[in-house]
Structures are given as structure tokens and as C-alpha cells.
XYZ file of C-alpha atoms in Angstrom:
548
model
C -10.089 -23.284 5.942
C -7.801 -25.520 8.155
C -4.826 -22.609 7.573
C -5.225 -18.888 7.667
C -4.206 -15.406 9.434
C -4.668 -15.382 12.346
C -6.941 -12.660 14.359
C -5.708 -12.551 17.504
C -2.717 -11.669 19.220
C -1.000 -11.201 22.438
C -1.124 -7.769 22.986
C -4.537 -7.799 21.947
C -4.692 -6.795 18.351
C -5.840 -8.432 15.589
C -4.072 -8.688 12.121
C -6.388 -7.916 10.005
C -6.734 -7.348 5.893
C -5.238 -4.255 5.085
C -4.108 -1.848 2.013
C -1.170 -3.615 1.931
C -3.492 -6.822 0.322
C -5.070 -4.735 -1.808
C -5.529 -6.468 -5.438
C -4.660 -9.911 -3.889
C -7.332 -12.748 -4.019
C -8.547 -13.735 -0.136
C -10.930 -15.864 1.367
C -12.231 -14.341 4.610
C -14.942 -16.453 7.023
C -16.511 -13.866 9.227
C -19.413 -14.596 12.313
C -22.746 -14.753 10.957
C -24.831 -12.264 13.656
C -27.811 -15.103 13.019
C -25.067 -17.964 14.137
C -22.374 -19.948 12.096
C -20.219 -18.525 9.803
C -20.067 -16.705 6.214
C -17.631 -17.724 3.917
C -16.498 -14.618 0.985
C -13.886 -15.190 -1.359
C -12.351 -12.882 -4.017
C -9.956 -9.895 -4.501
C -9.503 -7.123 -1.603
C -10.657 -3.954 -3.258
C -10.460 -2.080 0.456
C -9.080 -3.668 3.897
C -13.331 -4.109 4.189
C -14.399 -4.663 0.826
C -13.793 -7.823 -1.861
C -14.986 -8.031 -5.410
C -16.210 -11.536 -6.482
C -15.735 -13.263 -9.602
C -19.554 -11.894 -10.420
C -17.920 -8.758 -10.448
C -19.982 -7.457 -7.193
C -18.255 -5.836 -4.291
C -19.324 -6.978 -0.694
C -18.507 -4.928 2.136
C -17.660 -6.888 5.290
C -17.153 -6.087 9.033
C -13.451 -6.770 9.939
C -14.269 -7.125 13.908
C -16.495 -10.032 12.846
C -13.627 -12.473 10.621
C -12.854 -15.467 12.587
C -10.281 -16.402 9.734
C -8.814 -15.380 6.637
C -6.261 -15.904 4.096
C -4.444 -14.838 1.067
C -5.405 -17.488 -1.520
C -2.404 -19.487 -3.029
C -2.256 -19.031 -6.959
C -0.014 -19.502 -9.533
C 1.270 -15.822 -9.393
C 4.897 -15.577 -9.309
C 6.859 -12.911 -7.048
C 9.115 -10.772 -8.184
C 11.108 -9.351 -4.692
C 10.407 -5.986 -6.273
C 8.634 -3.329 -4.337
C 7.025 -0.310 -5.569
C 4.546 2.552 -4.283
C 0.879 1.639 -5.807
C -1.088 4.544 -5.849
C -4.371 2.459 -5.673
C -3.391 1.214 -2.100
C -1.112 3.830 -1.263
C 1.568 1.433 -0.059
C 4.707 -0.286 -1.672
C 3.286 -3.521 -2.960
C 5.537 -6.183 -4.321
C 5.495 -6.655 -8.266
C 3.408 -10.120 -8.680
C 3.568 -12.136 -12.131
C -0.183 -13.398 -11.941
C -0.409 -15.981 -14.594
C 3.160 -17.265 -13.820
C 5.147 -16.611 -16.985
C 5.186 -12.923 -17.813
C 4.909 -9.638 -16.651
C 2.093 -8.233 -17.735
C 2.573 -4.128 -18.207
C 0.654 -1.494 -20.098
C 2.136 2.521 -20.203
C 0.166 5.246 -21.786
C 2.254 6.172 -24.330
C 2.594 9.815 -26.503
C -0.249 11.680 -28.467
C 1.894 11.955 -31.663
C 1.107 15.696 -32.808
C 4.074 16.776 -31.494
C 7.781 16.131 -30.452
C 7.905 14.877 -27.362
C 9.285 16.695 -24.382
C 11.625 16.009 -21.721
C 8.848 15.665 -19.300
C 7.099 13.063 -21.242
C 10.678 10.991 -21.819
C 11.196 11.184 -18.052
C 7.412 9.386 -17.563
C 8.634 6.720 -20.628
C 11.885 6.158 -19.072
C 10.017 5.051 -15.998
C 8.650 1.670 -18.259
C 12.176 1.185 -19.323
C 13.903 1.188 -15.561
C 11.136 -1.115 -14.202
C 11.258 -3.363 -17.509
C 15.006 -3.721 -17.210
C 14.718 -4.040 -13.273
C 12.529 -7.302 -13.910
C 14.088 -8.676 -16.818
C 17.935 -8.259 -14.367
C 15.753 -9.842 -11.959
C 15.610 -13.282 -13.813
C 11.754 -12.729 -14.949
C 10.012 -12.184 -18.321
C 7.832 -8.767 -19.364
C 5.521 -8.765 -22.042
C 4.246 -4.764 -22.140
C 2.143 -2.808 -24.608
C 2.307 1.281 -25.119
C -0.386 2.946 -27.432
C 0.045 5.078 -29.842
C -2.814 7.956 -30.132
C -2.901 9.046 -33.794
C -6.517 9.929 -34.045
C -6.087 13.148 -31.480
C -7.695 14.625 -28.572
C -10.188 17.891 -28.015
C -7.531 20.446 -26.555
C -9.859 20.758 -24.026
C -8.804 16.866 -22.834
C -5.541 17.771 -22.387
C -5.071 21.601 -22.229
C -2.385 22.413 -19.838
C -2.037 25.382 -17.504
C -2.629 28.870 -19.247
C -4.058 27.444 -22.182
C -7.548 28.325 -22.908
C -10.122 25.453 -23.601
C -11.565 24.407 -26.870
C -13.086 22.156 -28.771
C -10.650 21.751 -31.380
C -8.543 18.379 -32.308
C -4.396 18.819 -31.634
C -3.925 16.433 -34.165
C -6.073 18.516 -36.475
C -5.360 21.702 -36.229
C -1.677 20.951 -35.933
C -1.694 19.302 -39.293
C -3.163 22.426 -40.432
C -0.360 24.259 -39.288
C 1.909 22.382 -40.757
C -0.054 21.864 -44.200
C -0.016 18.146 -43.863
C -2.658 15.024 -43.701
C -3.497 14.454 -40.150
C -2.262 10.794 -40.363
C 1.254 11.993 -42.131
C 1.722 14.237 -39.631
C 0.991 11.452 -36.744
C 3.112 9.051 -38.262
C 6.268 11.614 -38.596
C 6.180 12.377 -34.782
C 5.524 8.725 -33.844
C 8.614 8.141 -36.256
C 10.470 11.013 -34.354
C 9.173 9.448 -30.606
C 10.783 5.995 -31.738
C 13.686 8.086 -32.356
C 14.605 9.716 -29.294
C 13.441 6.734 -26.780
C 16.146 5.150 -28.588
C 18.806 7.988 -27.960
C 17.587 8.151 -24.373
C 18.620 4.070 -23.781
C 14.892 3.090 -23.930
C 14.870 -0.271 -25.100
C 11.629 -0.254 -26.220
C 8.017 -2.098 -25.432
C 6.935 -5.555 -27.062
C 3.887 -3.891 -28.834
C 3.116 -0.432 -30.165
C -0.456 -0.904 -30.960
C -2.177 2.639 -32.530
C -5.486 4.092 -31.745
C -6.468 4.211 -35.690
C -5.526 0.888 -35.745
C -7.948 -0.458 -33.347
C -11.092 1.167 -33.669
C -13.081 -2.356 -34.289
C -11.250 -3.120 -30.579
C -13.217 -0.112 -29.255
C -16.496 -0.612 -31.262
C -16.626 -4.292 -29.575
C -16.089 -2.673 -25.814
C -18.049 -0.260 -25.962
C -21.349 -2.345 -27.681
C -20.708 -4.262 -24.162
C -20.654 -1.360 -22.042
C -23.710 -0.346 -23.227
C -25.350 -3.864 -22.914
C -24.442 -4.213 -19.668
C -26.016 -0.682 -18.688
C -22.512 0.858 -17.451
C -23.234 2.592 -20.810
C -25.487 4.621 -22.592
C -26.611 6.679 -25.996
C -26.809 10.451 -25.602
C -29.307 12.783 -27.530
C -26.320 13.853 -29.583
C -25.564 10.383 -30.744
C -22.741 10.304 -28.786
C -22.076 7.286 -26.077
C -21.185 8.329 -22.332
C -19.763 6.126 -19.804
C -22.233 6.223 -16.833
C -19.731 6.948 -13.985
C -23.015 6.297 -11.478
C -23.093 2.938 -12.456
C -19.164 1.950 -11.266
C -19.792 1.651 -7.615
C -16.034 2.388 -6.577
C -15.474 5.656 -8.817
C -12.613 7.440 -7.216
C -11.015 4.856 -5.321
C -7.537 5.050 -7.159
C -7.864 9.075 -7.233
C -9.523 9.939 -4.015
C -12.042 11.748 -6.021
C -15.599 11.405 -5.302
C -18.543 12.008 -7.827
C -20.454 14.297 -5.442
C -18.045 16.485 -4.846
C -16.836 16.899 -8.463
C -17.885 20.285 -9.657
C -19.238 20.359 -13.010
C -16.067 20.929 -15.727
C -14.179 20.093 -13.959
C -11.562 18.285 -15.981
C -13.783 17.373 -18.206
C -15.242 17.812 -22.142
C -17.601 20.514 -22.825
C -20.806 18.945 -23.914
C -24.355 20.243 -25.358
C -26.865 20.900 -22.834
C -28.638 17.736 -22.030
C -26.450 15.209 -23.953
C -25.145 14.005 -20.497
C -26.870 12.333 -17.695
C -25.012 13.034 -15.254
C -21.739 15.837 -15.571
C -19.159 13.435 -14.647
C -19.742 11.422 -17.197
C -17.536 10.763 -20.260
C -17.500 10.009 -23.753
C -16.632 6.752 -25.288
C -17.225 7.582 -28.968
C -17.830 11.315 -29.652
C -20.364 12.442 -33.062
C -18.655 13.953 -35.439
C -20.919 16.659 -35.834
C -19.092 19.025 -38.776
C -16.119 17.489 -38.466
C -14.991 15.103 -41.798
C -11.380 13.927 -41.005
C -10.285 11.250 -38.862
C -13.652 10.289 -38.328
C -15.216 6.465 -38.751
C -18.953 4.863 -38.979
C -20.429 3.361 -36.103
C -22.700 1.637 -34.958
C -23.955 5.203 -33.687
C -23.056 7.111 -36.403
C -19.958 8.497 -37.904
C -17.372 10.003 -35.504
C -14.287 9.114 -33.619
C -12.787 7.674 -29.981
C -13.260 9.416 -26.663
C -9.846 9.972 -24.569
C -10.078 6.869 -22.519
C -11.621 4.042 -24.731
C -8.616 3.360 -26.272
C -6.217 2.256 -23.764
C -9.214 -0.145 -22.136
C -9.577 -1.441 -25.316
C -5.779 -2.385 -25.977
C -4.892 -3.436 -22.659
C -7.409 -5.831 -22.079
C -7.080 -7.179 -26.108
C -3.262 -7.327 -25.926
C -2.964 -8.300 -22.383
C -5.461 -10.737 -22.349
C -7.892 -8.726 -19.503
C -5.132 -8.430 -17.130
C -2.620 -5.975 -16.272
C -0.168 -6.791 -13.601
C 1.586 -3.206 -13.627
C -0.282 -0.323 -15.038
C 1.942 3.372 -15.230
C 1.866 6.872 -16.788
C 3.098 10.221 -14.964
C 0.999 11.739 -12.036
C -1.235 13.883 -14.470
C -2.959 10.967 -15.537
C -4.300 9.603 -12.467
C -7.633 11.355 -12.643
C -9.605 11.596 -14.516
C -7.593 9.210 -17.475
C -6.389 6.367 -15.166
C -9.790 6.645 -13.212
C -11.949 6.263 -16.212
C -9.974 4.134 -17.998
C -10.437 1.484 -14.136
C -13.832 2.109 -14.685
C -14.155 1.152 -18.344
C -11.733 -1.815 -18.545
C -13.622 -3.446 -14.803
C -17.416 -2.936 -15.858
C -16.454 -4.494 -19.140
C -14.866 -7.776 -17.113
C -16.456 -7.395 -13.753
C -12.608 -8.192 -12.021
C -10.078 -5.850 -11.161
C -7.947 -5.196 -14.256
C -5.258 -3.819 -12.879
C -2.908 -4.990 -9.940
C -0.416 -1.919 -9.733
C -0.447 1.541 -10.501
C 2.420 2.898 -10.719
C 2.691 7.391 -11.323
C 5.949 9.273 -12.285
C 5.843 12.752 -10.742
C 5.886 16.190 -12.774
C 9.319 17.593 -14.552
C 9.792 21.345 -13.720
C 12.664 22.851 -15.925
C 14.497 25.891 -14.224
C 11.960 26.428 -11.520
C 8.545 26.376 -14.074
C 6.485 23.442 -15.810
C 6.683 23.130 -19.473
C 4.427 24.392 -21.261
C 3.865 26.008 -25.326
C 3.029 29.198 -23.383
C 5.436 29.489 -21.176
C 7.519 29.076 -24.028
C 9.770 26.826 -21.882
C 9.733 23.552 -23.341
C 13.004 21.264 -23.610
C 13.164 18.655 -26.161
C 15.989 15.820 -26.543
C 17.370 16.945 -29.363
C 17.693 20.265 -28.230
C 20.444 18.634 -25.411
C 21.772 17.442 -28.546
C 22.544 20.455 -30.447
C 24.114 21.670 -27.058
C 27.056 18.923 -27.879
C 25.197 17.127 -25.044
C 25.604 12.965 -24.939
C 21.403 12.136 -24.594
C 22.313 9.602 -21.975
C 23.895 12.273 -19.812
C 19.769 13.367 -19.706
C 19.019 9.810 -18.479
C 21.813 9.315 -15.785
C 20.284 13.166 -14.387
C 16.353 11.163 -14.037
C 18.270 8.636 -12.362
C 19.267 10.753 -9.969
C 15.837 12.185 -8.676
C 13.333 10.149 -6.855
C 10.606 8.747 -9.760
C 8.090 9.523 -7.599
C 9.720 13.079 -6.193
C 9.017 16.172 -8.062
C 11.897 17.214 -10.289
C 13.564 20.577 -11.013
C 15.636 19.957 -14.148
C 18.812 23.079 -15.567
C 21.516 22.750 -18.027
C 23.994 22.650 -14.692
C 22.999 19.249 -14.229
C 22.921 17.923 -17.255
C 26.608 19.470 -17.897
C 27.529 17.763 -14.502
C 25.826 14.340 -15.781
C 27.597 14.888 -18.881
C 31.062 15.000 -17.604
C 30.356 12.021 -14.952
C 28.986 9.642 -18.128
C 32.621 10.453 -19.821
C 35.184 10.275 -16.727
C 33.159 6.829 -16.218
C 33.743 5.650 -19.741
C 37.410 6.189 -19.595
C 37.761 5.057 -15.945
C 36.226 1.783 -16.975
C 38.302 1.724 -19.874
C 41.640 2.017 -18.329
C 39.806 -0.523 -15.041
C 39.292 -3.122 -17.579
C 43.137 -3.222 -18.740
C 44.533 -4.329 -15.120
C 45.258 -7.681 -14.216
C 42.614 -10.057 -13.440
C 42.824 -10.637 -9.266
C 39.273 -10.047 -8.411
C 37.498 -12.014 -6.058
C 34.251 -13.157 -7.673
C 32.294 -12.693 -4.402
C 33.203 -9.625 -3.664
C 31.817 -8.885 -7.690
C 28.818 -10.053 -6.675
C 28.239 -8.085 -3.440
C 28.663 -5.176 -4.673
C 26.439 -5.730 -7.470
C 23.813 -6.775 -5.082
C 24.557 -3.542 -2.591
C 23.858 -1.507 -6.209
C 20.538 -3.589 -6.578
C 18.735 -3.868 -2.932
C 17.450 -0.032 -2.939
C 16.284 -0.403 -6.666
C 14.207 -3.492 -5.485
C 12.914 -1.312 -2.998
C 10.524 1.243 -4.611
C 13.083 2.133 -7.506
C 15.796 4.123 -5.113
C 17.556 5.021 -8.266
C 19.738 7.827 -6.206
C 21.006 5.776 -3.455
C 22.272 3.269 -6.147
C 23.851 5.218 -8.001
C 25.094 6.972 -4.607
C 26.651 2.941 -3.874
C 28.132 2.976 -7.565
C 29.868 6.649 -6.836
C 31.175 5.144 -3.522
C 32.669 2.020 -5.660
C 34.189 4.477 -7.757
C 35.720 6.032 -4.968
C 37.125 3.367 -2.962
C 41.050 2.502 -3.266
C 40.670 -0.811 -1.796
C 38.645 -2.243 -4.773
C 40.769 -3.490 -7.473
C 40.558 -1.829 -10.588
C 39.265 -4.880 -12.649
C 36.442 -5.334 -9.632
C 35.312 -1.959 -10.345
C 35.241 -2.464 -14.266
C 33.327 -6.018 -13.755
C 30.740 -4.348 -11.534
C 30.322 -0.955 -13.792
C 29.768 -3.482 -15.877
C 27.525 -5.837 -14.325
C 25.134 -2.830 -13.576
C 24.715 -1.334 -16.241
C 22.560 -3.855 -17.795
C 19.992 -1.567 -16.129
C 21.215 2.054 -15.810
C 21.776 1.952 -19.656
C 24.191 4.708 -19.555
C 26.548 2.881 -21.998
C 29.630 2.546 -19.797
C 31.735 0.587 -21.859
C 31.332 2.599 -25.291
C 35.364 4.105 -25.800
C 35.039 7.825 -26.023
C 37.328 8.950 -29.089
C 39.705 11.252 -28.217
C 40.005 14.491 -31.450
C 42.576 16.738 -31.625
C 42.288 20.536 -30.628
C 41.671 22.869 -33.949
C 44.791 25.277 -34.289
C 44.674 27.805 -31.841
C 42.315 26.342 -29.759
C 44.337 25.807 -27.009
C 45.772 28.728 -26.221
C 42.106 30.350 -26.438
C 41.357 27.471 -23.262
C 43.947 28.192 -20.855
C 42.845 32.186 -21.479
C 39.407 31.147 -20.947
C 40.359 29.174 -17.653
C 42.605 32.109 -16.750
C 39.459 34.257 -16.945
C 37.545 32.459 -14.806
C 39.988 32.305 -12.240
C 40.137 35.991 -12.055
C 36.301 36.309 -12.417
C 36.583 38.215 -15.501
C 33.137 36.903 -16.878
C 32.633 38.554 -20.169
C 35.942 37.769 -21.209
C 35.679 34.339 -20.527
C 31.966 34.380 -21.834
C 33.681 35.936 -25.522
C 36.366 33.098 -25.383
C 33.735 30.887 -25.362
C 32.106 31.806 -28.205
C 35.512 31.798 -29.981
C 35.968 28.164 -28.779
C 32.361 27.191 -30.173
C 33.310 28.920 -33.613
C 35.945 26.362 -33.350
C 33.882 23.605 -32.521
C 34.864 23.395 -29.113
C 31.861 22.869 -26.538
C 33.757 24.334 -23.051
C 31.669 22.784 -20.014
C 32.211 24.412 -16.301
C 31.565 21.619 -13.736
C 31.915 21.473 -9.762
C 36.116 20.325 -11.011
C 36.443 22.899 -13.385
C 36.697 23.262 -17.091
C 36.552 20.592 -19.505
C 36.032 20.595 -23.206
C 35.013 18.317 -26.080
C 35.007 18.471 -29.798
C 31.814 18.708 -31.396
C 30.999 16.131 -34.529
């Protein structure tokens, strides 16, 4: 080890490992207290603890390393920062195997539409894809599709009871329909409004149904390796015992996990331990979307499924691993557990959490009878991109409070951009290319820095703004950037003619609501909308648009 860190320093201190090298490969030689020196190479899994290529973690004294270094690979870095909740730092993006990002996103459990809260988490997959593709590097990335359900008791949310019964199931019952025709409608209807929201869309949509084999063969190696085991009723539980770092990406530790918490009600006995979980679940007396085993008929536990299709379709490596905050424990911590006992390394590189949608001041929920889908935004006479431009503005990692005043605000600001960069794009061409490109990159620095989405688009208002950038500068870099906001800048908004009569009912309205007359103008609304006419009050006043 002729190169390395070095320990010392003039003050005093030493630099040291630290979370910031946290799922980077190191070799660290340390005093032997017998004499010499002890060599340790592998991944940092804490600033004192490295997994080896065996797969076992070794816990070293940091006052003792004489030397150490981050081991040279063929990784490839990307200049992009963001916040990884394993380390609890901003860690820079690394390509590991030198050609491709390698990401993985939990993706919907098709037994209903999907809300806006669950776009905002999928939207995340699309900034960061588009972010590295802008950046000059490749992504290949993989988002499941669950089609063979959950207990409701996986995933019950806040006010709803638990139970043991399958969403999947019983909403096909509901609706009268075969479990899988009802999965494959709202994975049909998920495709559909990713693709109104600007998503672009992941390489591979692999399906739980789809790989069950996938899951048969990890979970036959679990249980050889002992991280795994058969219950007395004939269902297989993960042993979370046997993973030595349980908790580390969700600060949870076993022993002070109270039983039930979070997890699926099991038979008395059937469970080793109560933390454990269930890999492949008995079917007991259920008979539809159940398979054979090789421990009897039944079906997937929650978490199998995306350790089986990350490490199949990403070849037992995931550089970037996201979903939104809920599924850091216990999904994300399970699913670490799984997907490292299976190939003794550390899977995953980065994890990466979008934070929880409120809408008017409450979460969504069925029974809070609050929930907010796309297309809703849609029957408003609402563009759907106006609902990605108002994400954009809010932190991804902040807490979000989402009402129909911003999306009306986002609305207007997507059309006054169109037609600004419509009219920017007919002046004459005396741009300085340099400039172009500085303000592009003023746009991109805060998004390389933990996806600042707000102060970019804060830089792209100023541009806006600013009378001494030339028209055709401002078109070129609306342009330029929106290669990754995906707001569809350049589409020409058709201009329709008023319906007879309408505009004499607009200036009354605006009259109105100058003289705060608010049921009036609230009635000549509803006249306008008879009419077609979708009236939107924003911070500049009325404006109006025909609806299709």
C-alpha cells in the first residue's frame, strides 16, 4: 500500500473512513496489538465496519489504521450528488461496472388507480433517469409490477383496520372480475398516466406472476444457506436473526421492535422469532392466485419479489435503489436483507426515499375519502404536466402539501411559457453561444446537487425575467432544459374562439371579483363552464381556456 489516506494531520486529527465512504470498496492496514500490521479489504458497511467478499463483516478500531484507501475500480462517476438514506449523507451517483446505471424502483400494486402520491414517488425515477442520461451517461433500470397482491394487513394505511385479506382479491370481487384481468387493466391504466405525467418510462417492467420460478430459486438458497427456514404452517420465514446488520438502513433494531409491529399476523408458533417475515406464504383456503412449491401450494411474501428481480435483471447489483419514504422499513429493510444473504455483498449502493404527499393539509387515504388521481386534474381542464412542473417545485425529499391553487398557478405558468417560447423562437438569431451554455449550466449545478429542483427552476424564472437576455437566448435555453423538466415547452398551444356570449359573461365575472361580489362571480362561473369555458384565478388575475 505505497499510496493511501493519510491519518494524520496538522492540527492533530486524523481523516479517517467515514459515512461519507459508505458502499465504496477500501483497503484499510490497521496496528496489530501483537506487532505488525493487519491488512482488511472490502466494502465500508460503517466508518468501523467492512464486509468481505465472503460476505462477513469485520469490525475494526479506527484509532489503530496506519493507512487506508478507497480502492480504484472500474466504476464510473457521475458528478451527481444525492442524499442516501443508508449513510445519511449526499453520496455521488457511481456507475460500478462502467457502462450503465444500474437502477431498480418499486413500482405500483396494480389493484387500483394510482394516486397522485404514488406518481410523485415514480416521477422521482424519471427526474434522476433524465438527470443522468443529460449528464452524458447510460441507465439501464427495472420497476416491478405486483399483480399477485398483498394481505391488507402489508400495506394498510392509517385508519384502516388490519386483515388478512388479498387487495388484489377482494378488489376483483368488487368489481366482478378475474384477479389477473383486473391487474392487468390498472397496470394498463398506470402505463397510461406515467405517460401523461412526462414519465418516459423504465427499460423493463418485469411482473411478480411472471417470475415466480425467480423467487422459488432465491428462496431454495436462503434456506440452504440457513438465513432461511420452514415454518410449522408450511410457510418459509426469513430469519431476520441471522442478517447481522438488520436495521442499519432504517435505524430500527430487532430488540426493540415490538411484536406487530408492521408486520403480518401469523399462527401462534409458525414464527421463530416475531420479526421475522414470510418469503412464500401457504395458501391455506385460499384457491386463486396461488402456485405449487416446493413447500406446497401458495403464493409470494411482500418482499421476495423485488430481491428476486433486481438481482436477476440487474445482474446482483444495484447502483441506485428508490421508492417513497414509506418503504424504508420494513420493505427496503427486508428486501437488504434478502437480496445480501443471498450474495453475501452489498446489493445496493444508494438509497434513495421520496417524502410523503399531503393534499390540502391531510394524507390520502380511501377513508379519508381524500384521494386525488391524475385524471381527476384532467377532468378539471387541467394540462397533467402542470401536476409535474408543481413536484418540481417542492424539495423530493421535503414533505409536500399539494391544493388545486397550485396546480391552477402551475397551469397558467406551463402556458405563458409555451407562448413566450413561441414568440422567443421567432427573433433574430444574435445569441452568443456561451452565454447559451452558461445559463444552461447555472439551471443544472443545483440539480447535480441532491436534485434542487426549486432553485432551478427559481434560475429558469429569473431567465425569464431578465431584459438583457435576447429573446432567441431565452428560447435556446427553455429549450436546452427541458430535455429534463419534461414540461413540453415547445408544444404550440392552439388558440379557440370564445362560444357566443361568452365574453361578455368574463368581463362580468372579472367585474365581480373586483367588487368582491363572490356568489355572483361563483354563478358566472358555472355559466362559463356550461359553455365550456374553464375560468382560472391566479396571483395575475383571471384567465380562461376552452375545454376539448
Amino acid at each position: 500500500m505505497s499510496e493511501g489516506y493519510p491519518v494524520g494531520t496538522e492540527d492533530g486529527s486524523k481523516a479517517l473512513p467515514s459515512a461519507a465512504h459508505v458502499g465504496q470498496r477500501v483497503s484499510i492496514r490497521s496496528h496489530d496489538p501483537e506487532g505488525g500490521f493487519r491488512d482488511l479489504l472490502g466494502h465500508l458497511v460503517s466508518p468501523t465496519q467492512v464486509r468481505k467478499k465472503n460476505g462477513q463483516i469485520v469490525t475494526f478500531d479506527p484509532s489503530q489504521i496506519a493507512l487506508w484507501k478507497v480502492v480504484p475500480s472500474q466504476a464510473l462517476s457521475t458528478g451527481i450528488f444525492l442524499y442516501d438514506t443508508m449513510s445519511r449523507t449526499q453520496r455521488e451517483i457511481v456507475i460500478s461496472d462502467g457502462k450503465a446505471l444500474r437502477m431498480y424502483c418499486c413500482g405500483p400494486t396494480v389493484y387500483r388507480d394510482a394516486h397522485v402520491g404514488n406518481l410523485r414517488t415514480f416521477l422521482l425515477g424519471d427526474l434522476i433517469s433524465r438527470l443522468v442520461q443529460v449528464s452524458g451517461f447510460s441507465i439501464h433500470s427495472v420497476q416491478n409490477i405486483t399483480d399477485v397482491g398483498h394481505m391488507v394487513d402489508d400495506l394498510h394505511e392509517p385508519g384502516e383496520g388490519a386483515s388478512d385479506e388479498d387487495k388484489v382479491l377482494t378488489q376483483a370481487a368488487i368489481e366482478h372480475k378475474d384477479p389477473f384481468t383486473l391487474a392487468r387493466s390498472y397496470e394498463a391504466k398506470f402505463h397510461k398516466d406515467i405517460a401523461r405525467l412526462g414519465i418516459q418510462g423504465f427499460d423493463i417492467y418485469p411482473r411478480a406472476s411472471e417470475s415466480i420460478e425467480l423467487m422459488f430459486a432465491l428462496i431454495q438458497k436462503l434456506i440452504d444457506s440457513g438465513y432461511a427456514y420452514v415454518g410449522e404452517d408450511k410457510s418459509v420465514y426469513f430469519s431476520a436473526n441471522s442478517f447481522e446488520s438488520y436495521g442499519a438502513l432504517s435505524g430500527n433494531k430487532l430488540e426493540e421492535l415490538v411484536p406487530g409491529h408492521r408486520y403480518e399476523y401469523v399462527g401462534d408458533g409458525a414464527k421463530r422469532f416475531h420479526a421475522d417475515w414470510a418469503l412464500w406464504k401457504a395458501a391455506g383456503a385460499r384457491t386463486e392466485m396461488v402456485w405449487e412449491s416446493p413447500w406446497g401450494k401458495g403464493f409470494p411474501g411482500w418482499h421476495i419479489e423485488c430481491s428476486a428481480m433486481s438481482l436477476h435483471y440487474l445482474h446482483n447489483h444495484v447502483d441506485l435503489h428508490l421508492g417513497g419514504i414509506d418503504l424504508r422499513f420494513p420493505h427496503h429493510e427486508n428486501e437488504r436483507a434478502q437480496s445480501n444473504a443471498a450474495t453475501l455483498s452489498e446489493v445496493t449502493d444508494h438509497w434513495v426515499h421520496g417524502e410523503h404527499l399531503l393534499f390540502e393539509g391531510r394524507k390520502m387515504s380511501k377513508s379519508a375519502g381524500n384521494v386525488l388521481l391524475l385524471e381527476d386534474l384532467v377532468q378539471a381542464g387541467y394540462d397533467p404536466l402542470a401536476l409535474r412542473l408543481v413536484f418540481m417545485e417542492n424539495r423530493y425529499r421535503s414533505q409536500m402539501d399539494l391544493n388545486w391553487v397550485q396546480i391552477s398557478a402551475a397551469h397558467s405558468t406551463l402556458q405563458r411559457w409555451r407562448g413566450k417560447c413561441h414568440e422567443w423562437s421567432k427573433a433574430e438569431l444574435h445569441n452568443d453561444q456561451a452565454v447559451v451554455a452558461e445559463l444552461i449550466e447555472s439551471i443544472f449545478e443545483p440539480l447535480r446537487a441532491d436534485l434542487d429542483t426549486p432553485k432551478a427552476l427559481l434560475k429558469l424564472r429569473a431567465i425569464e425575467r431578465d431584459a438583457n437576455i435576447s429573446d432567441r437566448t431565452k428560447a435556446q435555453v427553455f429549450d436546452s432544459v427541458d430535455r429534463f423538466f419534461g414540461l413540453d415547452i415547445s408544444r404550440v398551444e392552439v388558440a379557440r374562439e370564445l362560444p357566443t356570449g361568452a365574453e361578455e359573461l368574463l368581463t362580468a365575472r372579472e367585474k365581480a371579483r373586483k367588487e368582491r361580489d363572490f356568489a355572483r362571480s361563483d354563478q358566472l362561473r358555472d355559466q362559463l363552464l356550461e359553455l365550456k369555458i374553464k375560468v382560472i384565478d391566479g396571483p395575475s388575475g383571471q384567465s380562461w381556456e376552452v375545454i376539448p
